[in-house]
Tab-separated table of C-alpha atoms and ligand atoms in Angstrom:
chain	number	residue	atom	x	y	z
A	289	MET	CA	-13.498	-33.676	-10.129
A	290	ALA	CA	-13.451	-33.506	-6.395
A	291	PHE	CA	-10.490	-31.803	-4.777
A	292	ASP	CA	-8.213	-33.980	-2.701
A	293	GLU	CA	-9.317	-33.443	0.920
A	294	ARG	CA	-5.818	-33.768	2.389
A	295	LYS	CA	-4.374	-31.304	-0.037
A	296	PHE	CA	-7.201	-28.868	0.695
A	297	GLN	CA	-6.657	-29.121	4.468
A	298	ASP	CA	-2.958	-28.625	3.978
A	299	ILE	CA	-3.517	-25.430	1.961
A	300	MET	CA	-6.021	-24.141	4.545
A	301	GLY	CA	-3.390	-24.758	7.228
A	302	GLU	CA	-0.906	-22.625	5.281
A	303	PHE	CA	-3.292	-19.671	5.545
A	304	SER	CA	-4.176	-20.004	9.223
A	305	ALA	CA	-2.853	-17.534	11.804
A	306	THR	CA	-3.355	-18.564	15.441
A	307	THR	CA	-3.590	-16.109	18.341
A	308	GLU	CA	-0.185	-17.222	19.513
A	309	TYR	CA	1.329	-16.522	16.126
A	310	LEU	CA	-0.371	-13.108	15.957
A	311	ARG	CA	1.075	-12.216	19.343
A	312	GLU	CA	4.520	-13.114	18.028
A	313	VAL	CA	3.977	-10.941	14.918
A	314	ALA	CA	2.801	-7.991	17.067
A	315	GLN	CA	5.842	-8.354	19.320
A	316	ASN	CA	8.216	-8.595	16.372
A	317	PHE	CA	6.566	-5.556	14.824
A	318	ARG	CA	7.049	-3.561	17.997
A	319	GLN	CA	10.639	-4.723	18.273
A	320	ASP	CA	11.272	-3.670	14.670
A	321	LEU	CA	9.864	-0.217	15.506
A	322	GLN	CA	12.153	0.059	18.510
A	323	LEU	CA	15.180	-0.998	16.482
A	324	GLY	CA	14.290	1.472	13.742
A	325	LEU	CA	13.867	4.368	16.167
A	326	LYS	CA	17.464	3.826	17.300
A	327	ASP	CA	18.917	3.100	13.882
A	328	VAL	CA	16.622	2.824	10.914
A	329	SER	CA	18.947	0.481	9.029
A	330	SER	CA	18.347	-2.217	11.642
A	331	SER	CA	14.580	-2.344	11.036
A	332	SER	CA	12.994	-4.189	8.132
A	333	MET	CA	10.701	-1.155	7.721
A	334	ARG	CA	11.829	2.122	6.205
A	335	MET	CA	10.207	4.272	8.951
A	336	LEU	CA	10.292	7.460	6.882
A	337	LYS	CA	9.988	10.866	8.504
A	338	SER	CA	7.091	12.867	7.115
A	339	TYR	CA	8.061	16.295	8.542
A	340	VAL	CA	4.514	16.869	9.694
A	341	GLY	CA	2.624	16.377	12.949
A	342	LEU	CA	-1.109	16.360	13.636
A	343	PRO	CA	-3.285	19.277	12.458
A	344	THR	CA	-5.130	21.487	14.940
A	345	GLY	CA	-8.431	21.249	13.032
A	346	LYS	CA	-8.353	25.031	12.594
A	347	GLU	CA	-6.582	25.015	9.205
A	348	THR	CA	-8.607	27.009	6.644
A	349	GLY	CA	-8.436	28.195	3.019
A	350	GLU	CA	-8.575	26.804	-0.513
A	351	TYR	CA	-6.010	24.261	-1.665
A	352	LEU	CA	-5.418	21.820	-4.484
A	353	ALA	CA	-4.758	18.165	-3.783
A	354	LEU	CA	-3.136	15.709	-6.176
A	355	ASP	CA	-3.825	12.163	-5.030
A	356	PHE	CA	-1.692	9.534	-6.748
A	357	GLY	CA	-1.086	6.057	-5.407
A	358	GLY	CA	-2.982	3.553	-7.470
A	359	THR	CA	-4.141	3.243	-11.029
A	360	ASN	CA	-6.506	6.220	-10.636
A	361	VAL	CA	-5.273	9.773	-10.172
A	362	ARG	CA	-7.434	12.444	-8.638
A	363	VAL	CA	-7.034	16.191	-8.455
A	364	LEU	CA	-9.329	18.047	-6.083
A	365	ARG	CA	-9.891	21.644	-5.124
A	366	TYR	CA	-10.856	21.847	-1.460
A	367	LYS	CA	-12.106	24.531	0.806
A	368	LEU	CA	-11.005	23.881	4.395
A	369	GLU	CA	-13.469	25.590	6.697
A	370	GLY	CA	-11.898	24.792	10.075
A	371	ASP	CA	-13.442	22.829	12.944
A	372	GLY	CA	-13.013	19.674	10.945
A	373	HIS	CA	-15.241	20.879	8.095
A	374	SER	CA	-14.293	20.939	4.417
A	375	LYS	CA	-15.885	21.098	0.971
A	376	VAL	CA	-14.855	19.763	-2.413
A	377	ILE	CA	-15.120	22.606	-4.934
A	378	ARG	CA	-13.944	20.683	-7.994
A	379	TYR	CA	-12.918	17.125	-8.685
A	380	VAL	CA	-11.196	15.462	-11.640
A	381	ALA	CA	-10.209	11.779	-11.760
A	382	GLU	CA	-8.722	9.645	-14.521
A	383	PRO	CA	-7.173	6.181	-14.729
A	384	LEU	CA	-3.464	5.848	-15.529
A	385	ILE	CA	-4.207	2.918	-17.810
A	386	ARG	CA	-6.812	2.943	-20.552
A	387	GLU	CA	-6.673	-0.335	-22.472
A	388	GLY	CA	-5.748	0.300	-26.106
A	389	GLU	CA	-5.189	4.045	-25.515
A	390	TYR	CA	-2.422	4.629	-22.998
A	391	ASN	CA	-0.562	3.125	-20.041
A	392	TYR	CA	1.502	5.448	-17.854
A	393	VAL	CA	2.542	2.860	-15.260
A	394	GLY	CA	3.765	-0.152	-17.238
A	395	LYS	CA	7.279	-0.951	-18.476
A	396	GLY	CA	8.301	1.443	-21.232
A	397	SER	CA	6.186	4.360	-19.931
A	398	THR	CA	8.128	7.504	-18.975
A	399	GLN	CA	8.046	10.111	-16.225
A	400	VAL	CA	7.366	12.862	-18.790
A	401	GLN	CA	4.203	11.090	-19.983
A	402	MET	CA	3.082	10.462	-16.406
A	403	PHE	CA	3.696	13.965	-15.035
A	404	ASP	CA	2.359	15.698	-18.169
A	405	PHE	CA	-0.821	13.737	-17.552
A	406	PHE	CA	-0.940	15.025	-13.949
A	407	ALA	CA	-0.384	18.602	-15.199
A	408	LYS	CA	-3.290	18.190	-17.608
A	409	LEU	CA	-5.570	17.010	-14.787
A	410	ILE	CA	-4.461	19.928	-12.606
A	411	ASP	CA	-5.231	22.254	-15.531
A	412	ASP	CA	-8.710	20.722	-15.833
A	413	THR	CA	-9.264	21.255	-12.107
A	414	ILE	CA	-8.284	24.927	-12.174
A	415	GLU	CA	-10.221	25.312	-15.447
A	416	GLY	CA	-7.349	26.968	-17.291
A	417	ASP	CA	-6.977	29.743	-14.675
A	418	ARG	CA	-3.476	31.241	-15.028
A	419	ASP	CA	-3.907	34.076	-12.508
A	420	THR	CA	-5.105	32.800	-9.123
A	421	LYS	CA	-2.291	31.511	-6.930
A	422	PHE	CA	-2.892	27.895	-5.855
A	423	TYR	CA	-0.986	25.894	-3.247
A	424	LEU	CA	-0.958	22.172	-3.898
A	425	GLY	CA	-0.584	19.237	-1.525
A	426	HIS	CA	0.503	15.990	-3.134
A	427	THR	CA	-0.380	12.586	-1.759
A	428	PHE	CA	2.236	10.336	-3.294
A	429	SER	CA	1.703	6.796	-2.062
A	430	PHE	CA	5.061	5.171	-2.611
A	431	PRO	CA	8.130	4.953	-0.352
A	432	SER	CA	9.883	8.306	-0.530
A	433	SER	CA	12.646	9.841	1.528
A	434	GLN	CA	12.350	13.477	2.444
A	435	ASP	CA	14.195	16.059	4.487
A	436	ASP	CA	11.347	18.525	4.598
A	437	LEU	CA	7.636	18.445	3.891
A	438	ASN	CA	8.006	19.178	0.178
A	439	ASN	CA	11.082	17.314	-1.046
A	440	ALA	CA	10.125	13.688	-1.427
A	441	LYS	CA	12.358	11.457	-3.486
A	442	LEU	CA	10.908	8.151	-4.708
A	443	ILE	CA	13.037	5.347	-3.296
A	444	VAL	CA	11.464	2.493	-5.203
A	445	TRP	CA	8.189	1.808	-6.990
A	446	THR	CA	5.822	-0.645	-5.311
A	447	LYS	CA	2.472	-2.171	-6.363
A	448	GLU	CA	4.102	-3.400	-9.609
A	449	PHE	CA	4.525	0.161	-11.009
A	450	ALA	CA	7.360	0.430	-13.532
A	451	THR	CA	7.327	3.950	-15.069
A	452	GLU	CA	10.873	4.895	-16.066
A	453	GLY	CA	12.737	7.912	-14.741
A	454	VAL	CA	10.932	8.420	-11.428
A	455	GLU	CA	12.887	6.249	-8.963
A	456	GLY	CA	15.545	8.395	-7.287
A	457	GLU	CA	13.881	11.658	-8.363
A	458	VAL	CA	12.236	14.406	-6.285
A	459	VAL	CA	8.628	13.950	-7.375
A	460	ASN	CA	7.513	17.554	-6.935
A	461	ASP	CA	10.445	18.689	-9.132
A	462	LEU	CA	9.058	16.433	-11.857
A	463	LEU	CA	5.600	17.879	-11.234
A	464	LEU	CA	6.848	21.464	-11.319
A	465	ALA	CA	8.669	20.813	-14.602
A	466	ALA	CA	5.478	19.346	-16.104
A	467	LEU	CA	3.409	22.317	-14.903
A	468	LYS	CA	5.943	24.665	-16.571
A	469	ARG	CA	5.806	22.684	-19.835
A	470	ARG	CA	2.084	23.271	-19.811
A	471	GLY	CA	2.472	26.985	-19.067
A	472	ILE	CA	1.041	26.729	-15.523
A	473	ASN	CA	3.085	29.047	-13.295
A	474	ASN	CA	0.459	29.836	-10.680
A	475	VAL	CA	0.283	26.379	-8.992
A	476	LYS	CA	2.867	25.861	-6.282
A	477	PRO	CA	3.392	22.336	-4.864
A	478	VAL	CA	4.196	22.830	-1.162
A	479	ALA	CA	3.806	19.422	0.485
A	480	VAL	CA	4.213	15.732	-0.323
A	481	ILE	CA	2.783	13.122	1.994
A	482	ASN	CA	2.181	9.402	1.902
A	483	ASP	CA	-1.466	8.268	1.696
A	484	THR	CA	-1.279	6.816	5.222
A	485	VAL	CA	-0.178	10.225	6.498
A	486	ALA	CA	-3.009	11.818	4.515
A	487	VAL	CA	-5.543	9.516	6.176
A	488	LEU	CA	-4.155	10.306	9.616
A	489	LEU	CA	-4.235	14.076	8.936
A	490	SER	CA	-7.747	13.863	7.551
A	491	ALA	CA	-9.090	11.871	10.498
A	492	ALA	CA	-7.239	13.978	13.073
A	493	TYR	CA	-8.652	17.153	11.455
A	494	LYS	CA	-12.115	15.906	12.484
A	495	HIS	CA	-11.566	13.862	15.650
A	496	SER	CA	-9.237	13.708	18.614
A	497	ASP	CA	-7.682	10.456	19.883
A	498	ILE	CA	-6.232	9.446	16.522
A	499	PHE	CA	-2.558	8.557	16.266
A	500	ILE	CA	-2.457	5.771	13.676
A	501	GLY	CA	-3.426	6.032	9.991
A	502	SER	CA	-3.482	3.109	7.611
A	503	ILE	CA	-4.255	2.147	4.028
A	504	TYR	CA	-5.701	-1.291	3.443
A	505	ALA	CA	-6.332	-1.475	-0.293
A	506	THR	CA	-4.375	-2.395	-3.454
A	507	GLY	CA	-1.335	-1.743	-1.271
A	508	HIS	CA	-0.909	-1.741	2.476
A	509	ASN	CA	0.938	0.576	4.827
A	510	THR	CA	0.566	2.359	8.165
A	511	CYS	CA	1.880	5.531	9.783
A	512	TYR	CA	1.730	6.771	13.373
A	513	LEU	CA	2.551	9.779	15.498
A	514	GLU	CA	5.894	9.153	17.186
A	515	PRO	CA	6.051	11.430	20.226
A	516	THR	CA	9.836	11.388	20.560
A	517	ILE	CA	10.688	12.856	17.150
A	518	HIS	CA	10.538	16.611	16.576
A	519	ASP	CA	11.608	18.774	13.712
A	520	ALA	CA	13.677	21.935	13.940
A	521	LYS	CA	11.058	23.863	11.974
A	522	GLY	CA	8.573	23.419	14.801
A	523	PHE	CA	6.315	20.987	12.986
A	524	GLY	CA	4.730	18.371	15.103
A	525	LYS	CA	4.672	19.574	18.679
A	526	GLY	CA	3.132	16.273	19.729
A	527	GLY	CA	5.785	14.501	17.693
A	528	MET	CA	6.263	13.647	14.043
A	529	ILE	CA	4.297	11.255	11.882
A	530	LEU	CA	6.409	8.339	10.711
A	531	ASN	CA	5.453	6.591	7.503
A	532	LEU	CA	6.452	3.064	8.408
A	533	GLU	CA	6.342	1.546	4.915
A	534	CYS	CA	5.406	-1.581	6.823
A	535	GLY	CA	4.527	-3.315	3.553
A	536	ASN	CA	8.209	-4.157	3.740
A	537	PHE	CA	7.981	-5.682	7.250
A	538	MET	CA	9.864	-8.982	7.089
A	539	LYS	CA	9.745	-10.538	10.537
A	540	LEU	CA	6.979	-13.013	9.910
A	541	THR	CA	6.800	-16.421	8.336
A	542	PRO	CA	5.669	-16.554	4.709
A	543	ASN	CA	3.953	-19.735	3.530
A	544	ARG	CA	4.923	-21.557	0.341
A	545	PHE	CA	2.474	-19.527	-1.790
A	546	ASP	CA	3.829	-16.229	-0.413
A	547	THR	CA	7.350	-17.339	-1.251
A	548	ALA	CA	6.521	-18.634	-4.717
A	549	PHE	CA	4.597	-15.482	-5.653
A	550	ASP	CA	7.343	-13.214	-4.344
A	551	GLN	CA	9.835	-14.966	-6.617
A	552	LYS	CA	7.892	-14.097	-9.741
A	553	SER	CA	6.804	-10.601	-8.704
A	554	GLU	CA	8.194	-7.351	-10.173
A	555	LYS	CA	10.464	-6.877	-7.116
A	556	PRO	CA	11.346	-10.199	-5.446
A	557	GLY	CA	12.355	-9.941	-1.792
A	558	GLU	CA	10.591	-6.614	-1.250
A	559	GLN	CA	7.244	-5.733	0.322
A	560	ARG	CA	6.856	-9.235	1.776
A	561	PHE	CA	4.167	-8.196	4.292
A	562	GLU	CA	2.220	-6.275	1.640
A	563	LYS	CA	2.360	-9.330	-0.630
A	564	MET	CA	0.641	-11.356	2.113
A	565	VAL	CA	-2.135	-8.932	2.972
A	566	SER	CA	-3.063	-6.351	0.350
A	567	GLY	CA	-5.727	-6.481	-2.359
A	568	ARG	CA	-3.234	-6.433	-5.230
A	569	TYR	CA	-1.729	-9.675	-3.955
A	570	MET	CA	-4.353	-11.704	-2.079
A	571	CYS	CA	-5.905	-12.652	-5.416
A	572	GLU	CA	-2.524	-13.854	-6.707
A	573	LEU	CA	-2.161	-16.172	-3.700
A	574	PHE	CA	-5.731	-17.324	-4.268
A	575	GLY	CA	-4.974	-18.110	-7.945
A	576	MET	CA	-1.879	-20.090	-6.995
A	577	ALA	CA	-3.697	-22.120	-4.351
A	578	ILE	CA	-6.508	-22.879	-6.820
A	579	ALA	CA	-3.964	-24.127	-9.369
A	580	GLU	CA	-2.535	-26.455	-6.717
A	581	LEU	CA	-6.004	-27.788	-5.878
A	582	LEU	CA	-6.583	-28.408	-9.576
A	583	ASP	CA	-3.181	-30.104	-9.911
A	584	GLU	CA	-2.202	-27.618	-12.559
A	585	ASP	CA	1.105	-25.925	-13.090
A	586	LYS	CA	-0.482	-22.603	-14.012
A	587	HIS	CA	-0.739	-19.131	-12.531
A	588	TYR	CA	-4.315	-17.882	-12.612
A	589	ASP	CA	-3.562	-14.187	-12.686
A	590	GLY	CA	-6.940	-13.057	-13.996
A	591	LEU	CA	-8.608	-13.252	-10.577
A	592	THR	CA	-9.083	-9.988	-8.676
A	593	SER	CA	-9.842	-9.081	-5.103
A	594	VAL	CA	-13.308	-8.063	-6.290
A	595	ASP	CA	-13.788	-11.685	-7.446
A	596	MET	CA	-12.731	-12.841	-3.982
A	597	SER	CA	-15.206	-10.460	-2.426
A	598	MET	CA	-18.035	-11.790	-4.628
A	599	ILE	CA	-17.012	-15.388	-3.944
A	600	ILE	CA	-17.078	-14.852	-0.172
A	601	SER	CA	-20.409	-13.002	-0.314
A	602	ASP	CA	-22.210	-15.690	-2.327
A	603	VAL	CA	-24.982	-17.067	-0.090
A	604	SER	CA	-26.925	-18.864	-2.836
A	605	ALA	CA	-27.567	-22.577	-2.230
A	606	ASP	CA	-25.661	-23.667	-5.330
A	607	LEU	CA	-22.970	-20.979	-5.087
A	608	GLU	CA	-23.882	-19.549	-8.487
A	609	LYS	CA	-21.467	-16.640	-8.377
A	610	VAL	CA	-18.554	-18.836	-7.283
A	611	ALA	CA	-19.381	-21.242	-10.128
A	612	GLU	CA	-19.554	-18.402	-12.653
A	613	ILE	CA	-16.195	-16.932	-11.609
A	614	MET	CA	-14.511	-20.349	-11.609
A	615	SER	CA	-15.902	-21.094	-15.036
A	616	ASN	CA	-15.080	-17.681	-16.595
A	617	LYS	CA	-11.726	-16.999	-15.021
A	618	VAL	CA	-10.322	-20.431	-14.249
A	619	GLY	CA	-12.048	-22.391	-17.023
A	620	HIS	CA	-13.439	-25.157	-14.785
A	621	ASN	CA	-17.023	-26.118	-14.049
A	622	LEU	CA	-16.702	-27.342	-10.490
A	623	GLU	CA	-19.089	-29.450	-8.436
A	624	LEU	CA	-20.765	-27.918	-5.388
A	625	GLY	CA	-18.403	-29.483	-2.820
A	626	ASP	CA	-15.412	-27.977	-4.618
A	627	LEU	CA	-17.116	-24.601	-4.976
A	628	LYS	CA	-17.566	-24.613	-1.189
A	629	LYS	CA	-13.874	-25.280	-0.769
A	630	ILE	CA	-13.036	-22.393	-3.116
A	631	GLN	CA	-15.197	-20.134	-0.967
A	632	GLU	CA	-13.509	-21.354	2.220
A	633	LEU	CA	-10.103	-20.793	0.680
A	634	ALA	CA	-10.920	-17.189	-0.313
A	635	SER	CA	-12.188	-16.570	3.232
A	636	ALA	CA	-9.063	-18.060	4.802
A	637	ILE	CA	-6.777	-15.790	2.747
A	638	VAL	CA	-8.807	-12.709	3.671
A	639	ILE	CA	-9.024	-13.657	7.363
A	640	ARG	CA	-5.271	-14.230	7.563
A	641	SER	CA	-4.746	-10.826	5.990
A	642	ALA	CA	-7.040	-9.021	8.466
A	643	ARG	CA	-5.430	-10.795	11.436
A	644	LEU	CA	-1.872	-9.984	10.353
A	645	VAL	CA	-2.749	-6.343	9.707
A	646	THR	CA	-4.298	-6.160	13.185
A	647	ALA	CA	-1.150	-7.624	14.733
A	648	SER	CA	0.819	-4.775	13.140
A	649	TYR	CA	-1.605	-2.198	14.595
A	650	VAL	CA	-1.214	-3.774	18.022
A	651	GLY	CA	2.589	-3.604	17.704
A	652	ILE	CA	2.256	0.170	17.239
A	653	ILE	CA	-0.250	0.537	20.089
A	654	TRP	CA	2.120	-1.313	22.439
A	655	GLN	CA	5.018	0.840	21.285
A	656	ARG	CA	3.109	4.104	21.850
A	657	ALA	CA	2.019	2.912	25.304
A	658	SER	CA	5.654	1.975	26.136
A	659	GLY	CA	4.582	-0.619	28.640
A	660	GLY	CA	2.159	1.846	30.349
A	661	THR	CA	-1.555	2.396	29.899
A	662	ILE	CA	-3.033	2.097	26.441
A	663	GLN	CA	-4.714	5.359	25.431
A	664	PRO	CA	-8.291	5.193	24.159
A	665	GLN	CA	-8.016	5.665	20.419
A	666	HIS	CA	-9.404	5.146	16.940
A	667	ILE	CA	-7.216	3.804	14.159
A	668	ALA	CA	-8.093	5.643	10.938
A	669	VAL	CA	-8.179	3.334	7.934
A	670	ASP	CA	-9.011	3.916	4.292
A	671	GLY	CA	-9.034	1.568	1.333
A	672	SER	CA	-11.228	-0.783	-0.605
A	673	VAL	CA	-10.182	-3.944	1.235
A	674	TYR	CA	-11.028	-2.411	4.616
A	675	GLU	CA	-14.211	-0.816	3.336
A	676	LYS	CA	-15.626	-3.493	1.076
A	677	MET	CA	-14.035	-6.896	1.547
A	678	PRO	CA	-16.354	-9.152	3.585
A	679	LEU	CA	-14.910	-10.609	6.814
A	680	VAL	CA	-12.224	-7.932	7.182
A	681	GLN	CA	-13.672	-5.584	9.784
A	682	GLU	CA	-15.109	-8.346	11.979
A	683	ASN	CA	-11.789	-10.186	11.943
A	684	ILE	CA	-9.882	-7.025	12.850
A	685	ASN	CA	-12.167	-6.639	15.879
A	686	ARG	CA	-11.776	-10.269	16.825
A	687	ALA	CA	-7.994	-10.114	16.592
A	688	LEU	CA	-7.906	-6.862	18.594
A	689	SER	CA	-9.756	-8.664	21.404
A	690	GLU	CA	-7.495	-11.702	21.221
A	691	LEU	CA	-4.371	-9.536	21.467
A	692	LEU	CA	-5.461	-6.700	23.743
A	693	GLY	CA	-7.901	-8.495	26.041
A	694	GLU	CA	-9.843	-5.934	28.110
A	695	ASP	CA	-7.919	-3.053	26.551
A	696	ALA	CA	-9.565	-3.878	23.235
A	697	ALA	CA	-12.527	-1.828	24.480
A	698	LYS	CA	-10.324	1.266	24.189
A	699	VAL	CA	-9.391	0.711	20.549
A	700	ASP	CA	-11.378	0.576	17.347
A	701	THR	CA	-10.843	1.193	13.642
A	702	ILE	CA	-12.785	3.844	11.745
A	703	LEU	CA	-13.160	4.359	8.022
A	704	ASP	CA	-11.774	7.640	6.762
A	705	ASN	CA	-13.144	7.622	3.269
A	706	GLY	CA	-11.324	9.853	0.785
A	707	GLY	CA	-8.757	10.856	3.399
A	708	SER	CA	-5.921	10.571	0.898
A	709	GLY	CA	-7.275	13.611	-0.979
A	710	ILE	CA	-8.221	15.910	1.849
A	711	GLY	CA	-5.091	15.014	3.814
A	712	ALA	CA	-3.008	16.562	1.015
A	713	ALA	CA	-5.019	19.793	1.247
A	714	ILE	CA	-4.525	19.856	5.027
A	715	ALA	CA	-0.777	19.274	4.590
A	716	ALA	CA	-0.657	22.171	2.099
A	717	ALA	CA	-2.453	24.370	4.640
A	718	MET	CA	-0.001	23.314	7.350
A	719	ALA	CA	2.941	24.071	5.018
A	720	VAL	CA	1.883	27.597	4.134
B	258	BGC	C1	3.470	1.876	-0.702
B	258	BGC	C2	3.095	2.815	0.412
B	258	BGC	C3	1.605	3.112	0.377
B	258	BGC	C4	0.800	1.820	0.330
B	258	BGC	C5	-0.694	2.069	0.229
B	258	BGC	C6	2.566	0.657	-0.696
B	258	BGC	O1	2.850	-0.148	-1.793
B	258	BGC	O2	4.811	1.471	-0.562
B	258	BGC	O3	3.833	4.017	0.327
B	258	BGC	O4	1.268	3.838	1.522
B	258	BGC	O5	1.210	1.065	-0.786
B	258	BGC	O6	-1.024	2.792	-0.905
């Protein structure tokens, strides 16, 4: 079959984001920040206080880091050496789902199973040591409210997680209870931070001129150093880091695929921005648009963002990889013209995502500059979409230029690989 050209153009139009529209999104984002700084209930973002500022780079010592935010959990033992240097002494990582064996994140799984699993991984990392005293930093990458650096209560699961008994609980209390059940009394959790905060701490440990940290992966979120907020305990002399939870940003216009997917997602009405831009969701939008092109009333949910990445990267004359993915995952052997359209569609979804994410960064940059001069800065980003998805980094740069004009020369994004682990160790060092 050949796809209907009009229908294809219409779908492509749904995923376009003009400069004018991006400017509007950046302005709305900034306005939402301003509203939230006055009264958080009037912003669509949660703007959660992290009770931590930027590190000095001089933090030293050995710390454990538990990094949990996706379907893989990692526990690391770090040595912070100061001057931005650090070493991994031990590293353990396991998935939370092993097909046919266990699933700690799906419906029906419990907090006891999940946190006992974390305690086991911590035990593996300390190799059964019951004597040495360890301080642990915990990167917990879900919206949590806290009133100090250690007491983070999960507000709501995101990224389609559904483990029972965690929402509304203080996560380090659950961890402590699990450590006790396992007979581990020498590991003390002292800090909980979001992964965006971890990336910012990690990057700021090594470089100056970093005020924004972001995750662009399965999920999406950004934090920044807000100079006007200080904490009584003296944390954050340059201000406090705010975890925006901007995955929940609402002041933008979803297209019909965004709206239809949201309706059938685990939590309709929530995380609307994240559902438009992050890796967990771009492939869902892609699957829905493909079904529409094929005139089918189906949801192709077997496609992943890795498939999209391979589809976009296929430079072969007959688009072999695109054909293979369409045949294996969608069950259609498409002609070359249609394969080209599939490739264009994947690109359009990714480009829209990169442009919208950039608009949110610009909203923060404008807010921090408060109408004055934009400071030279790097935006620290971690995550598979930023690191590996073709078209993303070049489209971030392009959108920065479109929105910032000459000032774009002062701003760039840098990859902070693995920041979500080391950031937890730095937070632990800052806490003790
Ligand atoms: C969570 C954030 C997290 C982001 C990236 C979102 O779903 O709500 O807390 O920072 O994913 O992992």
